[in-house]
Amino acid sequence: MRPYSRRDFLTALGWGTLAASGVQSVWGAPIHEGSQIVEAGKSISRGGPAILENGAVVQPRREIPVLRETDVLVVGGGTAGVVAALAAARAGVRVTLVERYGCFGGLWTAGLVLIVLSTHVRVGGKHQKMVHGIGDEMLARIAAMRHGAVNYGPDSKQDTTTDPEVTKYVMASMLREAGVDILLNAWVTNAVMDGNVIRGVLFESKSGCLAVKAKQVVDATGDGDVFDAAGAESVPHIHRIGLVHRLGNVPPTLDSKSLNLGSVTPVPGVRWVNMQGPQGDCLDIETLTQCELDGREAIWRRVKEIQESAGGEQVFVLDVASQLGVRASRTLAGMEELRLEDWKQEKQYPDVIGIGGDYEFIPGRGCPIPYGVLVPNSIDNLLAAGRCVAADNTMLNYTRLIAPCMLTGHAAGAAAALAVTSNVAPREVEVPVLQDMLRQQKAYLG
Ligand SMILES: Cc1cc2nc3c(=O)[nH]c(=O)nc-3n(C[C@H](O)[C@H](O)[C@H](O)COP(=O)(O)OP(=O)(O)OC[C@H]3O[C@@H](n4cnc5c(N)ncnc54)[C@H](O)[C@@H]3O)c2cc1C
């Protein structure tokens, strides 16, 4: 019999890919054993340094190594991107998901925005679920874990709040089960264009600058980084930028309203605290830096007040979001736009891809979302998903909520897969076929 190798051991643990990638020890091994000197360092795709030419910094022309070739490339592993990747993979195509941070969930997890709004419609005390499909499957899996969620289920009258670490874990598990090829710590910086066709993207990483080639691309970066790089028309936005945090050890007796102790989480004694923050350009590096620094100061000022109030002495800052709370920066100028006026007129969309729950400014009735809000006018093989889809100034405050992001992510992933298998551009995808595919994946289209 063949001897049981280290690779077999890792494979048995479900960590076979680690063995293949050359990772030298399993998690949990003692760290005091020191490093291992390898024969040669991996070459980094930096292409040599930039140079100064007459005082200007110039990057010399160079070839970029292609790390992957895939059918559907999803950029951004937030709510929309993860659901898009799952939808495409379940439709049977090869999917690569590229995420700039080391975890999934984006604002929902790294941003500590924990309450999932607009999954339901509430009329006369009744609570009707609108968001089904992959998004709801994800919520159910999160809720099935200990301290995974509160207020989930048919009897709940409130919106579901989830734990960020459970959510990250469930997302990663679902992606791995679906066979999605994942690249983490990979920040997409540019598009690879061939006329109106996007052939792939460039990303920066510890391995240097690398490329992924793809047949179809889903931009789920939230900020439209990819469609902007590809030259698609977009709308810039100034919006409030907040920094969310969690508090630990909060006694139930403490007055949560006057001290602004935020909202409940699935973990006893832990609350998450939203922050409105100042208006700003979320694509400006100086603004983002200022908001991170000012936001952190504001949090600590407030926590000091809590700790100085009777009963709040033992409250502590559990964590501050590692992703700044960017609400809106850039939205797609799409083939269609979601408009408040249309919702008021009860407009029906033949290309509906999902129905979201109600919200403050659209009460008592669901919100149908048309496919056209994902589709750019000018770029042939690109779709937007999540908070950067096409919507007017009011409705972008709806499309950016977590539940609608699940819906647009689901549709973008399914449409991208369909575009690959039928070898057409997303704008030529047969909408009834797409709608059938979404229904098969348990989406609710009305
Ligand atoms: C302060 C605040 C409070 C909110 N409150 C609520 C609330 O109570 N309930 C609610 O439902 N919604 C709320 N929202 C809105 C909601 O949280 C987000 O709009 C939603 O989670 C966005 O999901 P997304 O997938 O579109 O984008 P994101 O969550 O932003 O995900 C984008 C992902 O792409 C990655 N990425 C970005 N750029 C690149 C790149 N160039 N290369 C590679 N990866 C990239 C990011 O790291 C991230 O993982 C709030 C938002 C904010 C900011």
Coordinates of C-alpha atoms and ligand atoms in Angstrom, one line a residue:
M1 CA 0.0 0.0 0.0
R2 CA 1.2 3.6 -0.8
P3 CA 2.5 5.3 2.4
Y4 CA 0.1 8.0 3.8
S5 CA 1.7 11.3 2.8
R6 CA 1.5 14.8 4.1
R7 CA -0.7 15.6 1.1
D8 CA -3.1 12.8 2.0
F9 CA -3.2 14.1 5.6
L10 CA -4.1 17.6 4.5
T11 CA -6.6 16.3 1.9
A12 CA -8.3 14.3 4.6
L13 CA -8.7 17.5 6.6
G14 CA -10.1 19.2 3.5
W15 CA -6.8 21.2 3.2
G16 CA -5.5 19.5 0.1
T17 CA -5.1 22.8 -1.7
L18 CA -2.7 23.9 1.0
A19 CA -0.5 20.9 0.3
A20 CA -0.6 21.7 -3.4
S21 CA 0.3 25.3 -2.8
G22 CA 3.3 24.5 -0.7
V23 CA 2.1 25.6 2.7
Q24 CA 4.5 24.0 5.1
S25 CA 2.5 23.4 8.2
V26 CA -1.1 22.8 9.4
W27 CA -2.9 25.4 11.5
G28 CA -2.4 24.9 15.2
A29 CA 1.2 23.7 14.8
P30 CA 3.6 25.4 17.4
I31 CA 5.0 28.6 16.0
H32 CA 8.2 28.5 18.0
E33 CA 9.8 26.1 15.6
G34 CA 11.1 29.0 13.5
S35 CA 11.0 29.6 9.9
Q36 CA 12.0 27.3 7.1
I37 CA 14.6 28.5 4.7
V38 CA 13.5 27.7 1.1
E39 CA 15.9 27.2 -1.8
A40 CA 14.6 30.1 -3.8
G41 CA 12.2 32.9 -3.2
K42 CA 9.1 33.0 -5.5
S43 CA 9.6 35.6 -8.2
I44 CA 7.5 38.7 -7.6
S45 CA 5.9 40.2 -10.7
R46 CA 7.1 43.7 -10.2
G47 CA 8.8 44.2 -13.5
G48 CA 11.6 46.3 -12.1
P49 CA 11.2 49.6 -10.4
A50 CA 9.5 52.7 -11.8
I51 CA 11.9 55.4 -13.0
L52 CA 12.2 59.1 -13.0
E53 CA 12.1 60.8 -16.4
N54 CA 12.5 64.6 -16.2
G55 CA 11.1 64.5 -12.7
A56 CA 8.0 62.5 -13.6
V57 CA 7.5 59.0 -12.2
V58 CA 7.2 56.6 -15.1
Q59 CA 6.4 52.9 -15.0
P60 CA 8.3 51.1 -17.8
R61 CA 6.2 49.1 -20.3
R62 CA 6.2 45.4 -19.4
E63 CA 4.3 42.1 -19.8
I64 CA 2.0 41.1 -16.9
P65 CA 1.9 37.4 -16.0
V66 CA -1.6 35.8 -16.3
L67 CA -2.3 33.9 -13.1
R68 CA -5.8 32.6 -14.1
E69 CA -8.0 32.2 -17.1
T70 CA -11.7 31.7 -16.2
D71 CA -15.2 31.9 -17.5
V72 CA -16.7 34.3 -15.0
L73 CA -14.5 36.6 -13.0
V74 CA -16.2 38.3 -10.0
V75 CA -14.3 41.2 -8.5
G76 CA -15.2 42.0 -4.9
G77 CA -16.1 39.4 -2.3
G78 CA -18.8 41.4 -0.4
T79 CA -22.5 40.4 -0.2
A80 CA -23.1 40.9 -3.9
G81 CA -19.8 39.3 -5.1
V82 CA -20.1 36.2 -3.0
V83 CA -23.7 35.6 -4.1
A84 CA -22.8 36.3 -7.7
A85 CA -19.9 33.8 -7.6
L86 CA -22.1 31.2 -6.1
A87 CA -24.9 31.7 -8.7
A88 CA -22.4 31.4 -11.6
A89 CA -20.6 28.4 -10.1
R90 CA -23.9 26.6 -9.5
A91 CA -24.8 27.3 -13.1
G92 CA -21.8 25.1 -14.1
V93 CA -19.2 27.5 -15.3
R94 CA -15.6 28.2 -14.0
V95 CA -15.6 31.1 -11.6
T96 CA -12.8 33.1 -10.1
L97 CA -13.5 35.5 -7.2
V98 CA -10.9 38.2 -6.5
E99 CA -11.1 40.1 -3.1
R100 CA -8.8 42.8 -1.9
Y101 CA -9.0 41.8 1.8
G102 CA -8.5 38.4 3.5
C103 CA -12.2 37.7 4.2
F104 CA -15.6 37.8 2.6
G105 CA -18.6 39.9 3.3
G106 CA -17.4 43.5 2.6
L107 CA -19.4 46.0 4.6
W108 CA -21.6 43.3 6.0
T109 CA -18.7 41.8 7.9
A110 CA -15.5 43.8 7.6
G111 CA -17.6 46.9 7.8
L112 CA -19.5 45.5 10.8
V113 CA -22.9 46.5 9.3
L114 CA -24.7 43.6 10.8
I115 CA -28.5 44.1 10.3
V116 CA -29.8 42.8 7.0
L117 CA -32.5 45.2 5.9
S118 CA -35.2 44.7 3.3
T119 CA -35.6 41.0 3.2
H120 CA -39.3 41.2 3.9
V121 CA -42.4 43.3 3.3
R122 CA -44.5 44.2 6.3
V123 CA -48.2 45.0 5.9
G124 CA -50.7 45.0 8.7
G125 CA -48.5 43.1 11.1
K126 CA -47.8 40.4 8.5
H127 CA -44.2 39.8 7.5
Q128 CA -43.8 38.3 4.0
K129 CA -40.4 37.1 2.9
M130 CA -39.2 38.6 -0.4
V131 CA -35.5 37.5 -0.5
H132 CA -35.3 33.8 -1.2
G133 CA -32.6 32.0 -3.2
I134 CA -28.9 32.1 -2.4
G135 CA -29.2 35.1 -0.1
D136 CA -31.7 33.4 2.1
E137 CA -29.9 30.1 2.0
M138 CA -26.9 32.0 3.3
L139 CA -28.9 33.6 6.1
A140 CA -30.4 30.2 7.1
R141 CA -26.9 28.7 7.3
I142 CA -25.7 31.6 9.4
A143 CA -28.7 31.4 11.7
A144 CA -28.2 27.6 12.1
M145 CA -24.8 28.3 13.8
R146 CA -24.5 29.0 17.5
H147 CA -24.6 32.8 18.0
G148 CA -24.9 33.2 14.2
A149 CA -27.9 35.4 14.0
V150 CA -30.8 36.9 15.9
N151 CA -34.3 37.7 14.6
Y152 CA -34.1 35.2 11.8
G153 CA -37.1 33.0 11.0
P154 CA -40.8 33.1 10.1
D155 CA -41.9 34.3 13.6
S156 CA -39.4 37.2 13.7
K157 CA -40.9 40.7 13.5
Q158 CA -37.5 42.3 13.2
D159 CA -34.7 42.3 10.7
T160 CA -32.1 39.7 11.0
T161 CA -28.8 40.6 12.6
T162 CA -25.8 38.4 12.0
D163 CA -22.4 37.8 13.6
P164 CA -19.6 39.0 11.3
E165 CA -17.2 36.1 11.9
V166 CA -19.9 33.4 11.4
T167 CA -20.9 35.2 8.2
K168 CA -17.4 35.3 6.9
Y169 CA -17.0 31.6 7.7
V170 CA -20.4 30.6 6.1
M171 CA -19.5 32.6 3.0
A172 CA -16.1 30.9 2.6
S173 CA -17.6 27.5 3.2
M174 CA -20.3 28.0 0.5
L175 CA -17.8 29.3 -2.0
R176 CA -15.5 26.3 -1.4
E177 CA -18.4 23.9 -1.6
A178 CA -19.4 25.4 -5.0
G179 CA -15.8 25.0 -6.3
V180 CA -15.2 28.8 -6.7
D181 CA -11.6 29.6 -7.4
I182 CA -10.7 32.2 -4.8
L183 CA -7.9 34.9 -4.7
L184 CA -7.7 36.9 -1.5
N185 CA -5.5 39.8 -0.7
A186 CA -5.7 40.8 -4.3
W187 CA -6.6 44.4 -5.1
V188 CA -7.9 44.9 -8.7
T189 CA -6.4 48.1 -10.2
N190 CA -7.2 48.1 -13.8
A191 CA -9.1 46.5 -16.7
V192 CA -7.6 44.7 -19.7
M193 CA -9.5 46.1 -22.7
D194 CA -9.9 45.0 -26.3
G195 CA -12.1 47.7 -27.8
N196 CA -15.4 47.4 -25.9
V197 CA -14.6 44.0 -24.6
I198 CA -13.1 43.5 -21.2
R199 CA -10.6 40.6 -21.4
G200 CA -9.7 40.6 -17.8
V201 CA -8.2 42.6 -14.9
L202 CA -4.9 43.5 -13.3
F203 CA -4.5 43.1 -9.6
E204 CA -1.8 44.0 -7.1
S205 CA -0.7 41.5 -4.5
K206 CA 2.2 40.4 -2.4
S207 CA 3.1 38.4 -5.6
G208 CA 3.2 41.6 -7.5
C209 CA 1.0 42.7 -10.3
L210 CA -0.8 39.8 -12.0
A211 CA -3.7 39.4 -14.5
V212 CA -6.8 37.3 -14.6
K213 CA -8.4 36.7 -18.0
A214 CA -12.1 36.1 -18.3
K215 CA -15.0 35.7 -20.7
Q216 CA -17.4 37.6 -18.5
V217 CA -16.7 40.0 -15.6
V218 CA -18.9 41.0 -12.7
D219 CA -18.0 44.2 -10.9
A220 CA -19.0 43.8 -7.3
T221 CA -16.5 46.2 -5.8
G222 CA -19.2 48.5 -4.5
D223 CA -17.3 51.4 -6.0
G224 CA -17.5 50.3 -9.7
D225 CA -13.7 50.1 -9.8
V226 CA -13.8 47.7 -12.7
F227 CA -16.5 49.3 -14.9
D228 CA -14.8 52.7 -14.4
A229 CA -11.4 51.3 -15.4
A230 CA -13.1 49.7 -18.4
G231 CA -14.5 53.1 -19.5
A232 CA -18.2 52.4 -18.8
E233 CA -20.4 55.5 -18.0
S234 CA -21.0 56.1 -14.3
V235 CA -22.5 58.6 -11.9
P236 CA -20.2 60.0 -9.1
H237 CA -21.7 60.4 -5.6
I238 CA -20.9 62.2 -2.4
H239 CA -22.4 60.4 0.6
R240 CA -21.9 60.0 4.3
I241 CA -18.9 58.0 5.4
G242 CA -19.1 56.2 8.8
L243 CA -16.9 53.9 10.9
V244 CA -18.9 51.2 12.7
H245 CA -17.8 49.5 15.9
R246 CA -18.9 46.9 18.4
L247 CA -19.0 47.2 22.1
G248 CA -18.5 44.3 24.5
N249 CA -19.7 43.7 28.1
V250 CA -22.7 45.9 27.7
P251 CA -25.1 45.3 30.7
P252 CA -28.7 44.9 29.6
T253 CA -29.7 47.4 32.3
L254 CA -27.7 50.3 30.7
D255 CA -29.8 52.9 28.9
S256 CA -29.0 52.1 25.3
K257 CA -30.9 55.1 23.8
S258 CA -29.3 58.0 25.8
L259 CA -25.8 56.5 25.6
N260 CA -26.2 55.4 21.9
L261 CA -25.2 51.8 22.6
G262 CA -26.4 50.8 19.1
S263 CA -28.2 47.5 18.4
V264 CA -28.3 43.9 19.5
T265 CA -26.0 41.3 18.0
P266 CA -26.2 37.5 18.3
V267 CA -23.6 37.5 21.0
P268 CA -24.8 38.3 24.5
G269 CA -23.5 41.6 25.9
V270 CA -22.2 42.7 22.5
R271 CA -23.8 45.6 20.5
W272 CA -22.9 47.1 17.1
V273 CA -22.9 50.8 16.8
N274 CA -23.6 52.5 13.4
M275 CA -22.1 55.9 12.6
Q276 CA -23.5 58.5 10.2
G277 CA -20.2 60.3 9.7
P278 CA -19.5 63.3 7.4
Q279 CA -20.4 63.7 3.7
G280 CA -17.4 63.0 1.5
D281 CA -16.0 61.7 -1.7
C282 CA -15.5 58.0 -1.0
L283 CA -13.0 57.7 -3.9
D284 CA -10.6 60.3 -2.6
I285 CA -7.7 58.9 -0.6
E286 CA -7.3 62.0 1.5
T287 CA -10.9 61.9 2.5
L288 CA -10.8 58.2 3.3
T289 CA -7.7 58.7 5.5
Q290 CA -9.3 61.6 7.4
C291 CA -12.5 59.6 8.0
E292 CA -10.7 56.6 9.3
L293 CA -8.7 58.8 11.8
D294 CA -11.6 61.1 12.8
G295 CA -14.0 58.1 13.1
R296 CA -11.7 56.3 15.5
E297 CA -11.4 59.4 17.6
A298 CA -15.1 59.9 17.8
I299 CA -15.6 56.3 18.8
W300 CA -13.1 56.5 21.7
R301 CA -14.6 59.9 22.9
R302 CA -18.0 58.2 23.1
V303 CA -16.7 55.1 24.7
K304 CA -15.0 57.2 27.4
E305 CA -18.4 58.8 28.1
I306 CA -20.0 55.3 28.4
Q307 CA -17.3 54.1 30.7
E308 CA -17.7 57.2 32.9
S309 CA -21.4 56.6 33.3
A310 CA -22.9 54.6 36.1
G311 CA -23.1 50.9 35.1
G312 CA -20.9 51.4 32.0
E313 CA -17.5 51.0 33.6
Q314 CA -16.9 47.6 32.2
V315 CA -17.9 48.3 28.6
F316 CA -15.1 48.0 26.1
V317 CA -14.5 48.4 22.4
L318 CA -14.6 44.9 21.0
D319 CA -13.6 46.0 17.5
V320 CA -13.7 48.8 15.0
A321 CA -14.6 48.0 11.4
S322 CA -11.6 47.1 9.2
Q323 CA -13.5 48.4 6.2
L324 CA -14.6 52.0 6.3
G325 CA -18.3 52.6 5.9
V326 CA -18.6 53.9 2.4
R327 CA -22.3 54.2 1.5
A328 CA -22.1 55.3 -2.1
S329 CA -19.3 56.5 -4.4
R330 CA -20.0 55.6 -8.0
T331 CA -23.0 53.9 -9.6
L332 CA -23.3 52.5 -13.1
A333 CA -25.1 54.5 -15.8
G334 CA -26.9 51.3 -16.9
M335 CA -29.4 50.3 -19.6
E336 CA -32.1 50.9 -17.0
E337 CA -32.1 52.9 -13.7
L338 CA -34.1 52.0 -10.6
R339 CA -36.2 55.1 -9.9
L340 CA -38.4 56.1 -6.9
E341 CA -41.0 57.6 -9.2
D342 CA -41.3 54.2 -11.0
W343 CA -41.8 52.4 -7.7
K344 CA -44.6 54.9 -6.8
Q345 CA -46.2 54.3 -10.2
E346 CA -46.0 50.5 -9.5
K347 CA -44.0 50.0 -12.7
Q348 CA -43.8 46.4 -13.8
Y349 CA -40.5 45.2 -15.4
P350 CA -40.6 42.4 -18.0
D351 CA -36.9 41.8 -17.1
V352 CA -37.4 41.6 -13.3
I353 CA -34.6 39.6 -11.6
G354 CA -35.7 39.9 -8.0
I355 CA -38.1 41.6 -5.6
G356 CA -36.7 43.2 -2.5
G357 CA -38.5 43.9 0.7
D358 CA -39.8 47.3 1.8
Y359 CA -37.8 50.1 3.4
E360 CA -38.3 53.5 5.0
F361 CA -39.1 55.4 1.8
I362 CA -40.9 52.5 0.0
P363 CA -43.2 51.1 2.7
G364 CA -45.6 48.3 2.5
R365 CA -44.8 46.9 -0.9
G366 CA -41.9 45.0 -2.5
C367 CA -39.5 46.5 -4.9
P368 CA -39.0 44.8 -8.3
I369 CA -35.5 45.2 -9.6
P370 CA -35.0 45.0 -13.4
Y371 CA -32.1 43.3 -15.1
G372 CA -31.1 46.5 -17.0
V373 CA -29.7 48.1 -13.8
L374 CA -26.8 45.7 -13.9
V375 CA -26.0 46.1 -17.6
P376 CA -23.7 48.9 -18.9
N377 CA -24.5 50.6 -22.2
S378 CA -21.1 50.4 -23.7
I379 CA -19.0 47.5 -22.4
D380 CA -19.9 44.1 -23.9
N381 CA -19.1 41.5 -21.3
L382 CA -19.5 43.2 -18.0
L383 CA -22.2 43.3 -15.3
A384 CA -22.5 45.4 -12.1
A385 CA -23.8 44.0 -8.8
G386 CA -24.4 45.3 -5.3
R387 CA -24.3 49.0 -4.2
C388 CA -22.9 50.2 -7.5
V389 CA -25.9 49.2 -9.8
A390 CA -27.8 51.9 -11.6
A391 CA -30.3 53.7 -9.4
D392 CA -31.4 57.3 -8.9
N393 CA -30.3 59.4 -5.9
T394 CA -33.0 58.0 -3.6
M395 CA -33.1 54.4 -4.8
L396 CA -29.4 54.0 -4.4
N397 CA -30.1 54.1 -0.7
Y398 CA -32.2 51.0 -1.3
T399 CA -30.1 49.1 -3.8
R400 CA -27.1 49.4 -1.4
L401 CA -28.9 47.6 1.4
I402 CA -27.7 44.1 2.1
A403 CA -30.8 42.2 0.9
P404 CA -31.1 44.0 -2.5
C405 CA -27.3 43.4 -2.9
M406 CA -28.0 39.7 -2.5
L407 CA -30.6 40.0 -5.3
T408 CA -28.4 41.9 -7.8
G409 CA -25.5 39.6 -7.0
H410 CA -27.6 36.6 -7.7
A411 CA -28.8 37.9 -11.0
A412 CA -25.4 39.1 -12.1
G413 CA -23.8 35.8 -11.4
A414 CA -26.5 33.8 -13.2
A415 CA -26.5 36.2 -16.2
A416 CA -22.8 36.1 -16.5
A417 CA -22.9 32.3 -16.5
L418 CA -25.7 32.3 -19.1
A419 CA -23.7 34.8 -21.3
V420 CA -20.8 32.3 -21.2
T421 CA -22.8 29.2 -22.0
S422 CA -24.8 30.9 -24.8
N423 CA -21.8 32.9 -26.0
V424 CA -23.6 36.2 -26.1
A425 CA -23.1 39.6 -24.4
P426 CA -25.1 40.2 -21.1
R427 CA -27.3 42.6 -22.9
E428 CA -28.3 39.9 -25.4
V429 CA -29.0 37.2 -22.7
E430 CA -32.5 35.8 -23.2
V431 CA -34.3 37.3 -20.2
P432 CA -36.9 34.4 -19.8
V433 CA -34.0 31.9 -19.7
L434 CA -32.3 34.0 -17.1
Q435 CA -35.5 34.2 -15.0
D436 CA -35.9 30.4 -15.3
M437 CA -32.4 29.9 -14.1
L438 CA -33.0 32.3 -11.1
R439 CA -36.2 30.5 -10.2
Q440 CA -34.4 27.1 -10.4
Q441 CA -31.9 28.7 -7.9
K442 CA -35.0 29.4 -5.7
A443 CA -35.1 33.2 -6.3
Y444 CA -38.5 34.9 -6.0
L445 CA -39.5 37.1 -9.0
G446 CA -43.1 37.7 -8.0
Ligands
LIG1 C1 -22.2 52.9 7.8 C2 -23.1 52.0 7.0 C3 -24.3 51.6 7.6 C4 -25.1 50.7 6.8 N1 -26.3 50.2 7.4 C5 -26.9 49.2 6.8 C6 -27.9 48.5 7.5 O1 -28.2 48.8 8.7 N2 -28.6 47.5 6.8 C7 -28.3 47.2 5.5 O2 -28.9 46.2 5.0 N3 -27.3 47.9 4.9 C8 -26.7 48.9 5.5 N4 -25.6 49.5 4.8 C9 -25.4 49.2 3.4 C10 -24.7 47.8 3.2 O3 -24.0 47.4 4.3 C11 -23.8 47.8 2.0 O4 -24.1 48.8 1.0 C12 -23.7 46.4 1.4 O5 -23.2 45.6 2.4 C13 -22.8 46.5 0.1 O6 -22.5 45.2 -0.4 P1 -21.7 45.1 -1.7 O7 -21.4 43.7 -1.9 O8 -22.3 45.8 -2.8 O9 -20.4 46.0 -1.4 P2 -19.3 45.8 -0.3 O10 -19.8 45.2 0.9 O11 -18.6 47.2 -0.2 O12 -18.3 44.8 -1.0 C14 -17.4 45.1 -1.9 C15 -16.2 44.1 -1.8 O13 -15.3 44.3 -2.9 C16 -14.0 44.4 -2.3 N5 -13.3 45.4 -3.2 C17 -13.5 46.7 -3.4 N6 -12.7 47.2 -4.3 C18 -12.0 46.2 -4.8 C19 -10.9 46.0 -5.7 N7 -10.5 47.1 -6.4 N8 -10.3 44.8 -5.9 C20 -10.7 43.8 -5.2 N9 -11.7 43.8 -4.3 C21 -12.3 45.0 -4.1 C22 -14.2 45.0 -0.9 O14 -13.1 44.6 -0.1 C23 -15.5 44.3 -0.5 O15 -15.2 43.0 0.0 C24 -24.8 50.4 5.5 C25 -23.6 50.9 4.9 C26 -22.8 51.7 5.7 C27 -21.6 52.2 5.0

